[in-house]
Coordinates of C-alpha atoms and ligand atoms in Angstrom, one line a residue:
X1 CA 6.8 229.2 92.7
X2 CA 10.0 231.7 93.3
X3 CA 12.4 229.8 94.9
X4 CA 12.4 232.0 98.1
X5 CA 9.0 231.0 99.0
X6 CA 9.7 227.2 99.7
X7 CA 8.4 226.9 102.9
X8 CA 10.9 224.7 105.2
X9 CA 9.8 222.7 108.2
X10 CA 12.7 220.9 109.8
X11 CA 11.1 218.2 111.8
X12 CA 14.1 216.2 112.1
X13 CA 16.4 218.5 113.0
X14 CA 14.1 220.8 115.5
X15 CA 12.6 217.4 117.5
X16 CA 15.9 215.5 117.8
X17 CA 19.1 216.7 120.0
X18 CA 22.1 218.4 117.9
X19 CA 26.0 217.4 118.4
X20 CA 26.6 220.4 120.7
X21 CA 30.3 220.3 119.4
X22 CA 30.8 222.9 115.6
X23 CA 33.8 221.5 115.0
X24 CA 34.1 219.6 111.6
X25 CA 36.4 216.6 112.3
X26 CA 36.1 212.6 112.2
X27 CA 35.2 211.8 115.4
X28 CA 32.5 209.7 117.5
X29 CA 28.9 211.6 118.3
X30 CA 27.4 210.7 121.8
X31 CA 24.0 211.5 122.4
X32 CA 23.0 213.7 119.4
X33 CA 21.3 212.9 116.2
X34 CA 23.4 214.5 114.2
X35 CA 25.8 217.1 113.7
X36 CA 25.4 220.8 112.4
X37 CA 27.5 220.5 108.4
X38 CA 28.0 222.7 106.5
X39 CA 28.3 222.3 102.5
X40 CA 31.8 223.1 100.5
X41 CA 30.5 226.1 98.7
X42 CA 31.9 224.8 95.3
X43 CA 33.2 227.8 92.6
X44 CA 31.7 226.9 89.3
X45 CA 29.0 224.1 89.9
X46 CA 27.3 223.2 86.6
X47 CA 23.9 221.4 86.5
X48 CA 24.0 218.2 84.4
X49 CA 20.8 216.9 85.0
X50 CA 17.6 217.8 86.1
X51 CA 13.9 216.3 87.2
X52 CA 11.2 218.3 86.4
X53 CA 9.0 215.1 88.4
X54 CA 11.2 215.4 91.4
X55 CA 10.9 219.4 91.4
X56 CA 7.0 219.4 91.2
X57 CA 7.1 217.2 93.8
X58 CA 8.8 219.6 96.4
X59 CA 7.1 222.7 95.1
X60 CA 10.3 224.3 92.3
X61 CA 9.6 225.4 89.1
X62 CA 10.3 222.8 86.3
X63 CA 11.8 225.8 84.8
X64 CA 13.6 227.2 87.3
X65 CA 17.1 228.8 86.0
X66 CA 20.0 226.0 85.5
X67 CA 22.6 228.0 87.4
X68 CA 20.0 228.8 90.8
X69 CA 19.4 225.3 90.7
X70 CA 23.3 224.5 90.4
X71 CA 23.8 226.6 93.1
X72 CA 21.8 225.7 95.1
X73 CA 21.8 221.6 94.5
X74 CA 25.9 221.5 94.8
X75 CA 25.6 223.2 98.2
X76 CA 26.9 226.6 97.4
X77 CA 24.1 229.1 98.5
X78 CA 21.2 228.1 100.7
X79 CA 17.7 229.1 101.0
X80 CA 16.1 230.6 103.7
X81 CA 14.5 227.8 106.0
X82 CA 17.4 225.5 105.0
X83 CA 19.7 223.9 108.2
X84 CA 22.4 221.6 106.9
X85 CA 23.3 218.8 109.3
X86 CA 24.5 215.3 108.9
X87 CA 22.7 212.7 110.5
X88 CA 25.0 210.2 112.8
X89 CA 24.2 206.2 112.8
X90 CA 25.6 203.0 112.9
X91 CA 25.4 199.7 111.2
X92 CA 26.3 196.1 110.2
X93 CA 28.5 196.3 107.1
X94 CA 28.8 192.8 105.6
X95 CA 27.4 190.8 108.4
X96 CA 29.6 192.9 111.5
X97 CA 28.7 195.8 113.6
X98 CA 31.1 199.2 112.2
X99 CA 29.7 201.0 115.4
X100 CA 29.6 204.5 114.2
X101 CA 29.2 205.3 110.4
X102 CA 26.8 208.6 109.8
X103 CA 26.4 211.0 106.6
X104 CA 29.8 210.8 105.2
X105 CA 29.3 212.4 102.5
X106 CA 25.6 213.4 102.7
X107 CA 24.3 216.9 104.2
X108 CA 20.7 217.2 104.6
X109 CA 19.6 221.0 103.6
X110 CA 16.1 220.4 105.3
X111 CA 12.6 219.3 105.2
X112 CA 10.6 221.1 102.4
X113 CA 6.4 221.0 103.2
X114 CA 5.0 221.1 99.2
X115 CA 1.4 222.5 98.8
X116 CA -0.2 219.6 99.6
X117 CA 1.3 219.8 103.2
X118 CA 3.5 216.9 102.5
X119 CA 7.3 217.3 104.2
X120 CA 10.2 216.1 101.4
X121 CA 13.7 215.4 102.9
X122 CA 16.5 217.2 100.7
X123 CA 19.6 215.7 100.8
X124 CA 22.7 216.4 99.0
X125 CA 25.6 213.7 98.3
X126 CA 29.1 214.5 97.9
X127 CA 29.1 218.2 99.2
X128 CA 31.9 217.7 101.6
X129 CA 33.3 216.1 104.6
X130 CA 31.5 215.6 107.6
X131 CA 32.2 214.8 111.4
X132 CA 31.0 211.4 109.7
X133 CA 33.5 211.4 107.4
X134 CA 36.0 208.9 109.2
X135 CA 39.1 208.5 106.7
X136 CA 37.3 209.8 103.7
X137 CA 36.7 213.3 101.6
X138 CA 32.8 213.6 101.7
X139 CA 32.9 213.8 98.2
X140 CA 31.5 211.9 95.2
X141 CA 32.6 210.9 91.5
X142 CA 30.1 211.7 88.6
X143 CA 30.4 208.1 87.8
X144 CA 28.7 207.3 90.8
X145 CA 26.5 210.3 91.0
X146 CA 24.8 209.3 87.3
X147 CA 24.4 205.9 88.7
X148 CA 22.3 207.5 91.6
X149 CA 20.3 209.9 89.7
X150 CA 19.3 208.0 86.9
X151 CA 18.5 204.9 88.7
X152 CA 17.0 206.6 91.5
X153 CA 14.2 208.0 88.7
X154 CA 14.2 204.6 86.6
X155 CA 13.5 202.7 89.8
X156 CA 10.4 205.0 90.7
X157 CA 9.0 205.0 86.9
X158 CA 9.1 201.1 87.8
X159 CA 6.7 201.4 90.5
X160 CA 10.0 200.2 92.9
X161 CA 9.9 201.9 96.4
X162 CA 12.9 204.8 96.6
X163 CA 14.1 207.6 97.3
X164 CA 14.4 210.1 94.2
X165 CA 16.5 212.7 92.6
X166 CA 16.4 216.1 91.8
X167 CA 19.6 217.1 90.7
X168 CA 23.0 216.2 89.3
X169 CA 25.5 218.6 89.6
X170 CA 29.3 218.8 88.3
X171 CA 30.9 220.3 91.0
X172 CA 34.0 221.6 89.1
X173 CA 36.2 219.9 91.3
X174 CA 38.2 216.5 90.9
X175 CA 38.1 213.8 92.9
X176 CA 41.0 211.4 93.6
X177 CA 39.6 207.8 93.4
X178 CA 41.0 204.3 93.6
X179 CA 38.6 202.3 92.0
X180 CA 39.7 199.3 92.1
X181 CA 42.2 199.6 95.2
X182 CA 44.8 198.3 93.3
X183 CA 46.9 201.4 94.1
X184 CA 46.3 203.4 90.8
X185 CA 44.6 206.4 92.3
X186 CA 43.2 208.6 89.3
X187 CA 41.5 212.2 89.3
X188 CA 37.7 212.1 88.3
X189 CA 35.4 214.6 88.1
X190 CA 33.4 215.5 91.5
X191 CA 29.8 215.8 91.4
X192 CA 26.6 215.9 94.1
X193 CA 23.6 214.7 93.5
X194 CA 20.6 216.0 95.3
X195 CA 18.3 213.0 96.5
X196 CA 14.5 213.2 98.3
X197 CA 12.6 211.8 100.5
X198 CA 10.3 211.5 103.3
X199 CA 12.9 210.4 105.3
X200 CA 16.5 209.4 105.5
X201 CA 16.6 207.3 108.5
X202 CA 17.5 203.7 108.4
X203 CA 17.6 200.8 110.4
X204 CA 21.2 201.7 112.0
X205 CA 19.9 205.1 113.3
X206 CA 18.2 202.5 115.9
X207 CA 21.2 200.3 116.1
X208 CA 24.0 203.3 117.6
X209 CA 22.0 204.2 120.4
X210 CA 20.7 200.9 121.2
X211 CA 24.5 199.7 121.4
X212 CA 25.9 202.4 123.4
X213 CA 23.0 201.6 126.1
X214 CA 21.8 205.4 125.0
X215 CA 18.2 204.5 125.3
X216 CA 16.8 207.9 125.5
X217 CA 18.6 208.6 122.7
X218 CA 16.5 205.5 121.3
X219 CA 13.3 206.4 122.7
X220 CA 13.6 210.2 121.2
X221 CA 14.4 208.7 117.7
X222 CA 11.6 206.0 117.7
X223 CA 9.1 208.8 119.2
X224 CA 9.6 210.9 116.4
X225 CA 9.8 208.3 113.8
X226 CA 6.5 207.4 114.9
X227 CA 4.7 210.4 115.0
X228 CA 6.4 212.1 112.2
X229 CA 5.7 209.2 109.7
X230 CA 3.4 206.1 111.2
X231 CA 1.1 208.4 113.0
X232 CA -2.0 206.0 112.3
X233 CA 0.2 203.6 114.5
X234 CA -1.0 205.9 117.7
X235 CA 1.4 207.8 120.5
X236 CA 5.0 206.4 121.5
X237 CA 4.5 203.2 123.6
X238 CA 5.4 199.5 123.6
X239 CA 2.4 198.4 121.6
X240 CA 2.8 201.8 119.2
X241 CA 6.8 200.6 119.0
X242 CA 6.5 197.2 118.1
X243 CA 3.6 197.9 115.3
X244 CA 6.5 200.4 113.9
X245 CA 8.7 197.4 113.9
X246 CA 5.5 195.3 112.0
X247 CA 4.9 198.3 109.9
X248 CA 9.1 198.4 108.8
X249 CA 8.6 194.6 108.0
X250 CA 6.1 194.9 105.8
X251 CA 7.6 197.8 103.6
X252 CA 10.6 195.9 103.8
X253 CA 9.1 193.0 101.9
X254 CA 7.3 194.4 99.2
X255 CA 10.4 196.3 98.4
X256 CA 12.1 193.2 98.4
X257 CA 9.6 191.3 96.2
X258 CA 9.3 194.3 93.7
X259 CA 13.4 194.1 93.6
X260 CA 13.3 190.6 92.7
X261 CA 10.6 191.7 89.8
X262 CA 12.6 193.7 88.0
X263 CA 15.6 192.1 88.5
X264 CA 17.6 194.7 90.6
X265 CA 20.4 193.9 93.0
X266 CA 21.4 196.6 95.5
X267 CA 24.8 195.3 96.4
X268 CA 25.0 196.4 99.5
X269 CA 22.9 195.6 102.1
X270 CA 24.0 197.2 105.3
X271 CA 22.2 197.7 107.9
X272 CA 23.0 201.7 107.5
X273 CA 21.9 201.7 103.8
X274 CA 17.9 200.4 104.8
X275 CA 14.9 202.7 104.8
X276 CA 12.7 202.4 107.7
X277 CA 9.9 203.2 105.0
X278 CA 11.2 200.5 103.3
X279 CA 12.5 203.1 100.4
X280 CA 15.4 201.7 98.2
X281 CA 17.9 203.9 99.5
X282 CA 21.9 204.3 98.7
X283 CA 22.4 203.3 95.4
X284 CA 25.9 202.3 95.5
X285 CA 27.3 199.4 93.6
X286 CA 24.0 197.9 92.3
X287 CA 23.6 196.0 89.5
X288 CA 20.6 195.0 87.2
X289 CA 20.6 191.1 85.9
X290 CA 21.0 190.8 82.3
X291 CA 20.8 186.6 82.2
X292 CA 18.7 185.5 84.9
X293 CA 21.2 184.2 88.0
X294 CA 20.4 184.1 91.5
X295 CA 23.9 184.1 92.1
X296 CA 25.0 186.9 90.6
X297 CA 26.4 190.5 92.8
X298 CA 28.1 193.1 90.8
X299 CA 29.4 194.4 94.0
X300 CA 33.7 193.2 93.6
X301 CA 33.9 193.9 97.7
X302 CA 31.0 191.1 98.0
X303 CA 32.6 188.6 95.3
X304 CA 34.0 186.0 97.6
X305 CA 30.8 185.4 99.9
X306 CA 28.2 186.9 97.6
X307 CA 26.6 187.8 100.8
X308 CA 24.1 190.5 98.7
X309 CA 23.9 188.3 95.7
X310 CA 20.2 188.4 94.1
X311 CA 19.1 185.3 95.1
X312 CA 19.9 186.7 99.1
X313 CA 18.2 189.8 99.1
X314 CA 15.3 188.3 100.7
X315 CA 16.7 186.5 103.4
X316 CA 19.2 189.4 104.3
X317 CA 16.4 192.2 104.7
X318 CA 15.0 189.4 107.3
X319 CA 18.8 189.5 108.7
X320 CA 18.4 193.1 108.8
X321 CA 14.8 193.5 110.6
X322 CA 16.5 191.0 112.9
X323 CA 19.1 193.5 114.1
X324 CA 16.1 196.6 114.1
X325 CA 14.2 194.2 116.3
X326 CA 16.7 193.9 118.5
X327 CA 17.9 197.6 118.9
X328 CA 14.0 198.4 119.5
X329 CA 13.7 195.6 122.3
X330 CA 14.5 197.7 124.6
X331 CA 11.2 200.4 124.2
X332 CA 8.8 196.9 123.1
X333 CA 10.3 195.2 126.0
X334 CA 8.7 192.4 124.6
X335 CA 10.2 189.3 122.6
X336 CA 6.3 188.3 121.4
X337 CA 5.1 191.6 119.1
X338 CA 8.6 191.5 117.8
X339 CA 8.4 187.9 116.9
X340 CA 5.2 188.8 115.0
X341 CA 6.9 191.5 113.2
X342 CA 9.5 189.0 111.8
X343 CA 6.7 186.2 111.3
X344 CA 4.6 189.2 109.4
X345 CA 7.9 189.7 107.3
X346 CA 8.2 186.1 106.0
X347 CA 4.6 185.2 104.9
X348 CA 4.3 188.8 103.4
X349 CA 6.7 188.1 101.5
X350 CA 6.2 184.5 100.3
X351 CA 2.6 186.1 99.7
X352 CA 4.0 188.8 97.6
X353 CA 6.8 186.6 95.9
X354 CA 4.0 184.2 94.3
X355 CA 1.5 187.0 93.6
X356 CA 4.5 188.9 91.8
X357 CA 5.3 185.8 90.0
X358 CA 1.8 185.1 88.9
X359 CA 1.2 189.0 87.8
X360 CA 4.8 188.3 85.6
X361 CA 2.9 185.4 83.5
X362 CA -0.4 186.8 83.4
X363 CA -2.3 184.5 85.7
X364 CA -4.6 185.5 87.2
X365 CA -6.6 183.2 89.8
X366 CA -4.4 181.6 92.3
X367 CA -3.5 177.5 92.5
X368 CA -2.3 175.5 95.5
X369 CA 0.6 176.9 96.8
X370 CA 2.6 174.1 96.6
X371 CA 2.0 173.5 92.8
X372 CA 2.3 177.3 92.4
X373 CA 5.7 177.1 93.9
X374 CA 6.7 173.9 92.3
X375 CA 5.7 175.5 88.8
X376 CA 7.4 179.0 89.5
X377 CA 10.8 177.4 91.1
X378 CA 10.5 175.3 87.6
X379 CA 10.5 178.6 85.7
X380 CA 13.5 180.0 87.5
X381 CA 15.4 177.3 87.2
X382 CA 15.3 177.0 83.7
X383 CA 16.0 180.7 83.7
X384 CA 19.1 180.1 85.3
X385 CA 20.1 177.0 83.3
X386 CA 21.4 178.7 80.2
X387 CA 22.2 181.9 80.1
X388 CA 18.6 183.6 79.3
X389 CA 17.9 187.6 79.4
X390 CA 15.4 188.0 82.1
X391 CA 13.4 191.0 81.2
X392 CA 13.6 190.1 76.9
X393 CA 11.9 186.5 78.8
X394 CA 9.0 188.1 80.4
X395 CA 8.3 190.0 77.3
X396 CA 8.8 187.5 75.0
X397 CA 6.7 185.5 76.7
X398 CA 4.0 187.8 76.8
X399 CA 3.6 187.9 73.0
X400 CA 2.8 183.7 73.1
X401 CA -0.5 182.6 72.4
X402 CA -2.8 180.3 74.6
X403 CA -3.3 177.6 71.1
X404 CA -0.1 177.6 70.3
X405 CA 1.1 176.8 73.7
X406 CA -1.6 174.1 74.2
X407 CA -1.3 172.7 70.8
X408 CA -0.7 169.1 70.8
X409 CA 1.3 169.2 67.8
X410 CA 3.9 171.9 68.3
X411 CA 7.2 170.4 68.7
X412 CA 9.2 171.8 71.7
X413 CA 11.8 174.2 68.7
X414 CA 8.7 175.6 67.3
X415 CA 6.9 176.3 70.8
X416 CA 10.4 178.0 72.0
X417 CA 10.8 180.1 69.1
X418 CA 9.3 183.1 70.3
X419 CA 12.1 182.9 72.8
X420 CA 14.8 182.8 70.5
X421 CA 16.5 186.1 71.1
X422 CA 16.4 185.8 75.3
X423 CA 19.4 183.5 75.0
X424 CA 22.8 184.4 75.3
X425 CA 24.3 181.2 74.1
X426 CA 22.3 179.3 71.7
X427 CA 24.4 176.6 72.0
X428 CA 23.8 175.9 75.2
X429 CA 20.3 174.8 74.6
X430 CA 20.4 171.1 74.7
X431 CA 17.7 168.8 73.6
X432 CA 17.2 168.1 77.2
X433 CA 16.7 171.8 78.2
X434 CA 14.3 172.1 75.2
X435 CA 12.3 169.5 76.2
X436 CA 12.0 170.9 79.6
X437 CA 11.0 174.3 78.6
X438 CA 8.4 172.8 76.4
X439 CA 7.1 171.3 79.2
X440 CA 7.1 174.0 81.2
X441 CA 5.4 176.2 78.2
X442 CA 3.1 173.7 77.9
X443 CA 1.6 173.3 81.5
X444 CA 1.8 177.5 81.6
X445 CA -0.5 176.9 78.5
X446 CA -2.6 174.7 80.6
X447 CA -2.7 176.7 83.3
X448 CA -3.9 179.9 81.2
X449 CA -6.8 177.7 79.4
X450 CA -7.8 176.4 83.1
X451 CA -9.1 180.3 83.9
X452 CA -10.3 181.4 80.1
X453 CA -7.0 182.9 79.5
X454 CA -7.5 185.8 76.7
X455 CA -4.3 186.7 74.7
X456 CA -4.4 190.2 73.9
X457 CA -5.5 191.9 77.6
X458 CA -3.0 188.7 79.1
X459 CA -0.1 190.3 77.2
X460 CA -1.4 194.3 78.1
X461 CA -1.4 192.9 81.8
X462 CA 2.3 191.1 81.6
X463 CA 3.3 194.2 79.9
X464 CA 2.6 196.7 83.1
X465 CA 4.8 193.8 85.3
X466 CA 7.2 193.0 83.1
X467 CA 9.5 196.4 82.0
X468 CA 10.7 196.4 78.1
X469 CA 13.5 198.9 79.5
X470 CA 15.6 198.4 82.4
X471 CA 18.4 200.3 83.3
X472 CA 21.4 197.9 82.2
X473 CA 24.7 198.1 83.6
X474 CA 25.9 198.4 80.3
X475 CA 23.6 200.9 79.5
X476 CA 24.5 203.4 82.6
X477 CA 28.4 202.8 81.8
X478 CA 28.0 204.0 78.1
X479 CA 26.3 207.4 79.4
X480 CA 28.5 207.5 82.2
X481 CA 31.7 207.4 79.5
X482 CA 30.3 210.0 77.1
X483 CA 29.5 212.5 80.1
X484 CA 33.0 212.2 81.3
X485 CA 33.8 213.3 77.8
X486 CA 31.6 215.8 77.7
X487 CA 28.7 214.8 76.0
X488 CA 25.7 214.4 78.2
X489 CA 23.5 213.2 75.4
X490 CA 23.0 209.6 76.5
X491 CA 22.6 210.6 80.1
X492 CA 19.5 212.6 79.4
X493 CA 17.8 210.3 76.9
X494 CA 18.0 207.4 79.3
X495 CA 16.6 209.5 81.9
X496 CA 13.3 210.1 79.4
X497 CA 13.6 206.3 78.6
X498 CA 13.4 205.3 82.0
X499 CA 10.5 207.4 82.2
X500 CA 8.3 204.8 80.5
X501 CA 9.7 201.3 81.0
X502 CA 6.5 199.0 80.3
X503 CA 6.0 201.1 77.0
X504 CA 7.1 200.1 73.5
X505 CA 9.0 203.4 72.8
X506 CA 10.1 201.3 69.3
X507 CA 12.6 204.5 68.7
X508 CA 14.5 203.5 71.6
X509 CA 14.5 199.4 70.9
X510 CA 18.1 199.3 71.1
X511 CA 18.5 200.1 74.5
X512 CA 16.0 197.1 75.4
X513 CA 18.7 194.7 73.7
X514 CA 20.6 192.3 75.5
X515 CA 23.7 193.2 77.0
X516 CA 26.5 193.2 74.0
X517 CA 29.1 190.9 74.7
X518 CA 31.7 193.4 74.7
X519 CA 30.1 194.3 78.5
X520 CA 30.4 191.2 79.5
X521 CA 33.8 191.4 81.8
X522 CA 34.0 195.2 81.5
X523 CA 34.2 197.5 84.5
X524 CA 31.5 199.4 85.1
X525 CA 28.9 197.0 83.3
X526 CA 29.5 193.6 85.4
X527 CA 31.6 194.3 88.1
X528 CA 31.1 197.4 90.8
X529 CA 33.5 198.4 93.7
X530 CA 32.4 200.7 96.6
X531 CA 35.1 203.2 95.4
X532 CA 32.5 206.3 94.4
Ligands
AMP601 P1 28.1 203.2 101.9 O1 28.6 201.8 101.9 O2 28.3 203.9 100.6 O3 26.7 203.3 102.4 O4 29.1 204.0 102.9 C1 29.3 203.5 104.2 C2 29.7 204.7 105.0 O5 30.9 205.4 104.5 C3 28.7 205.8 105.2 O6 28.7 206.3 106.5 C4 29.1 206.8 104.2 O7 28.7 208.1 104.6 C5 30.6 206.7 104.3 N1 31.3 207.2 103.0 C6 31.3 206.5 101.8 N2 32.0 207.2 100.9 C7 32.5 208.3 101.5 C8 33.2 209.5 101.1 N3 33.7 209.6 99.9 N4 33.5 210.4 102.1 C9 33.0 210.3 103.3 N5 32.3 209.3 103.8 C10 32.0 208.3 102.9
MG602 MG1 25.3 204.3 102.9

């Protein structure tokens, strides 16, 4: 399709009110949903990468020419149709209310409707400065961008709930960042990625409003969340509202649950950086666990409290529909359906948690809850005992077989052999720990004999849970420092790894490896800051 023909249908921006005010300056928004922005036209953008998914999706030709698309993608020239604005909000950053935060650094171009009638949200990151922009620049490093594109794509091959990306473009343009605001400011290379969705909103687009006392401002914003993407939930009105809210804690869950499958940790879990659909949205300092520990945040902002640590994520999303509830009380006017939303929230995801954890090991009928639990907390706590690669675990154990594990005979070194190359440490494996995880392997052999367990379709199934390629810290940082050299080579073959996470792809084994020990303390590959 020519480029000239995507058909543009602004919902967001023709139901809600505009910032009356042009002017592009930090300051606060009252009553509008966002502000008219306009994008930094950039001289010499250059298109570094590219998703031929992503542009099906919206209706662009895979093949579409490289310098249209950097043009277009960095902000430069605009489409007929398209209406950049920046969308205001607020939001609790790290457990406080900011008030006001709003698309910094993000300018939405518009709503694209895709032959199948289907509206996709395009949004561009680090195009320039915004009345949102507070103290900042509106722009974005490549290091950061490559983080968002690539992970953005990995997370969807993995079945996770996100937003995606289209683009990643070098803007031509340095950026002056402080990464570790230690006072050593450095010059990076500026880039923007361009990220879709069906929407952008998040919880704190409820939140401003309901604390300024704005409630038609509220009312407008819930009406057309509503109709624009829960329609089947009826027309605006208390009941509609608080089956929104039920609807939001629902998504919310199984995002959550399909996080803690793969082992991803967002980092930060703002209030402003959650998708009512329950997308994963904002990927900022996020991290993916190489050894298996609950406690673990990449985030260096988060180190002291580990508020967003992996083992949290849970709870805070239930923090988070907390303060949503709240800021919708007002329309619901009714503590009970909101209640139920939150009650909905925890046993969907308990439910989810053990059905996840049972699809990871290949069981397939259900045991009491309790023992489930008892037998799964077992599992992760041996996990986190020694230092033991998550994903290379799942797989590993994948390949076991139901006679060896029920063997009699099979001494607890022989029955953790398969295992072998999940640890980080060997040494730390302890006679005691080895008779534990034989235990463990043993009742999981028991358990798979119980329901007729066959080997070879068990190991297919654990296989489609349980990714061979994840997108390592390690593994990002490597392509990030070759593209800042230059050499976009490992960028683009992560991306077509990524494409395929649960297959073998045995020409690509060593990036399923456990993380090198070299990565270990490094910058980049353990530890994050929110400087991007
Ligand atoms: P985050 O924690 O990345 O979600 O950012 C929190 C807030 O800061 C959001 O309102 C962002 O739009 C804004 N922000 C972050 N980085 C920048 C930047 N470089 N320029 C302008 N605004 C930014
Ligand atoms: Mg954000």
């Amino acid at each position: 399709m020519n480029l000239l023909d995507l058909k543009f249908d602004n919902r967001f921006s023709n139901s809600l009110p505009a910032d009356p005010n042009p002017e592009n300056r930090p300051r606060q928004v009252h009553n509008a949903a966002y502000s008219w922005a306009t994008p930094k036209a950039f001289e010499s953008p250059q298109l570094m990468a590219f998703s031929p998914e992503v542009a099906e999706l919206v209706g662009i030709n895979p093949a579409e020419d490289p310098a249209t698309l950097a043009n277009l993608f960095s902000g430069k020239q605009l489409l007929p149709g398209m209406q950049p604005y920046a969308m205001c909000y607020g939001g609790h950053q790290f457990g406080n209310w900011a008030g006001q935060l709003g698309d910094g650094r993000a300018i939405n171009l518009g709503e694209v409707v895709n032959s199948q009638g289907d509206h996709w949200a395009l949004q561009l990151k680090g195009a320039g400065a915004t009345p949102y922009s507070r103290t900042a620049d509106g722009y974005a490093a490549l290091r950061s961008s490559i983080r968002e594109f690539l992970c953005s794509e990995a997370m969807f091959h993995l079945g996770v709930p996100t937003t995606r990306a289209l683009t990643l473009v070098a803007t031509g343009e340095k950026v002056v960042r402080d990464m570790f605001y230690d006072g050593r400011p450095q010059l990076e290379i500026g880039a923007v990625v361009c990220r879709v969705a069906p929407s952008f909103i998040r919880f704190g687009q409820f939140q401003l409003p309901a604390s300024r006392g704005d409630l038609a401002l509220l009312k407008q914003f819930a009406d057309f969340t509503l109709t624009s993407h829960f329609p089947q939930l009826g027309e605006p009105c208390s009941e509609s509202y608080a089956a929104m809210f039920a609807e939001v804690c629902r998504l919310t869950a199984e995002m959550v649950a399909h996080w803690e499958r793969v082992g991803f940790v967002h980092g930060v879990m703002n209030t402003d950086n959650m998708s009512i659909l329950g997308l994963t949205i904002d990927y900022g300092p996020y991290g993916w666990l190489d050894n298996y520990d609950p406690e673990w945040t990449p985030n260096t902002t988060d180190a002291e409290r580990r508020r967003y640590r992996f083992g949290h994520q849970a709870e805070i999303a239930l923090w988070n529909l907390y303060q949503l509830g709240s800021a919708l009380y007002p329309l619901v006017e009714d503590l009970k359906p909101l209640e139920a939303g939150i009650a909905l929230y925890q046993r969907h995801h308990g439910e989810q948690r053990q059905q996840m954890m049972r699809a990871k090991l290949g069981i397939e009928t259900a045991g009491e809850t309790t023992a489930d639990s008892d037998f799964f907390d077992e599992l992760r706590q041996l996990l986190a005992a020694v230092e033991t690669d998550m994903t290379l675990f799942y797989r590993a154990l994948a390949t076991m077989d139901v006679a060896t594990l029920c063997d009699s005979k099979t001494t607890d070194e022989s029955l953790l052999q398969p295992l072998a190359d999940c640890y980080y440490r060997p040494e730390q494996l302890g006679e005691q720990y080895m008779q534990r995880m034989g235990n463990w392997l043993r009742h999981y052999g028991t358990r798979l004999q119980q329901e007729n367990s066959a080997d070879q379709p068990r190991q297919a199934r654990m296989n489609r849970v349980n990714p061979k390629y994840v997108l390592r810290n390690y593994l990002a940082q490597l392509a990030i420092d070759k593209a800042d050299q230059g050499d976009l080579s490992l960028l683009h073959e992560l991306f077509e790894v990524m494409k395929n996470p649960y297959d073998e792809q045995p020409e690509f084994d060593h990036h399923a490896g456990k993380r090198p020990d070299w990565a270990r303390q490094r910058a980049g590959c353990s530890m994050l800051s929110c400087s991007s």
